[in-house]
Coordinates of C-alpha atoms in Angstrom, one line a residue:
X1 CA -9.2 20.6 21.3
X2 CA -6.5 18.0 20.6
X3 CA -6.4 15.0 23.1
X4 CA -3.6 14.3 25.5
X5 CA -2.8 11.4 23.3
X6 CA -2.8 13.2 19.8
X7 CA -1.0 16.1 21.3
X8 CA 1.7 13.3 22.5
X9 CA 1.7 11.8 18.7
X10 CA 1.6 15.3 17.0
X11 CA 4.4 16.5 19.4
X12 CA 6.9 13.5 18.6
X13 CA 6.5 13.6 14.8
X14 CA 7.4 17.6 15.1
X15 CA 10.6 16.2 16.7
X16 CA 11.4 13.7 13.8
X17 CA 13.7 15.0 11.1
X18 CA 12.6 14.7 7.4
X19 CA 14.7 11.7 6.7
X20 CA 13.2 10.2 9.6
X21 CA 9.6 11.2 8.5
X22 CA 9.8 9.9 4.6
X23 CA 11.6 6.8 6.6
X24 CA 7.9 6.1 8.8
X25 CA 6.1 6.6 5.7
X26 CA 7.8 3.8 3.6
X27 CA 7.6 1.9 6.7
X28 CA 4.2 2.6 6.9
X29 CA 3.0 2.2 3.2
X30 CA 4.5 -1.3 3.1
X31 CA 3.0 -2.4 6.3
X32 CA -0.2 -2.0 4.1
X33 CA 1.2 -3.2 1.0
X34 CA 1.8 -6.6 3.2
X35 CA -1.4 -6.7 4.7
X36 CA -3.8 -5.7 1.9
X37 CA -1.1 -8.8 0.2
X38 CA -2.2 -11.3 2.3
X39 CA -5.7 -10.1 2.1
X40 CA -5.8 -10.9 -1.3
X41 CA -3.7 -14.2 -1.0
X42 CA -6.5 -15.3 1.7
X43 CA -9.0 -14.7 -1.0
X44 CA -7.3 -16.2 -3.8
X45 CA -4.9 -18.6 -2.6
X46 CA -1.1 -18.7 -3.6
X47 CA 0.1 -17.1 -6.5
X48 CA 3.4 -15.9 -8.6
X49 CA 4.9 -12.7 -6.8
X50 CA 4.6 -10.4 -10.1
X51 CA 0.3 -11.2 -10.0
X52 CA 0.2 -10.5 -6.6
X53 CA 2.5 -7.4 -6.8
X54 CA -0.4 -5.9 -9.8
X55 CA -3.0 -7.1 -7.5
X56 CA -1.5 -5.3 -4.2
X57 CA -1.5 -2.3 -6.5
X58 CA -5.1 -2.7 -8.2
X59 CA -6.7 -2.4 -4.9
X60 CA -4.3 0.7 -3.6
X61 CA -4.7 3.1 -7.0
X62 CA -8.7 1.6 -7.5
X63 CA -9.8 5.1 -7.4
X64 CA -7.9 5.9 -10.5
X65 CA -9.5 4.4 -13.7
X66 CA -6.8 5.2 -15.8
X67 CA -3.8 3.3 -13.7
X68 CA -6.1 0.6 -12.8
X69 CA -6.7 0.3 -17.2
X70 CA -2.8 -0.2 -17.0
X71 CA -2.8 -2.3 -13.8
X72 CA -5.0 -5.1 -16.0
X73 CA -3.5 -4.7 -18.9
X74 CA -0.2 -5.9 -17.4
X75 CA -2.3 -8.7 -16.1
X76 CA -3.0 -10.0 -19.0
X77 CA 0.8 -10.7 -19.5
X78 CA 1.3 -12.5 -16.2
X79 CA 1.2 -16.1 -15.2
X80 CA -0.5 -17.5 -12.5

């Protein structure tokens, strides 16, 4: 049985309209583009915005081989 709490959270995403659901999930998927950015920033100190862009998106798409393969290859072909 759902709790009072997921009921609440299930109950107001019912309510939003599409545009207003694809609108949270952009929100939502650059909230952790940010925060897996300045994960890697922490780790790695400052860098140019286009390496830290393929790096953002190295760690998102690591469980596919075949993007990451074309992740790194754009690497390559990027300053520091």
């Amino acid at each position: 049985m759902a709790s009072v709490v997921e009921q609440a959270y299930e109950n107001r995403i019912n309510a939003m309209t599409v545009a207003e659901r694809v609108a949270r999930g952009a929100g939502m998927f650059q909230w952790a583009r940010e925060m897996i950015g300045r994960q890697i920033t922490a780790e790695h100190g400052e860098m140019s915005p286009e390496r830290l862009k393929l790096l953002i998106a190295l760690r998102q798409y690591a469980s596919e081989p075949l993007i990451c393969d074309l992740i790194r290859e754009r690497l390559r072909h990027v300053s520091d």
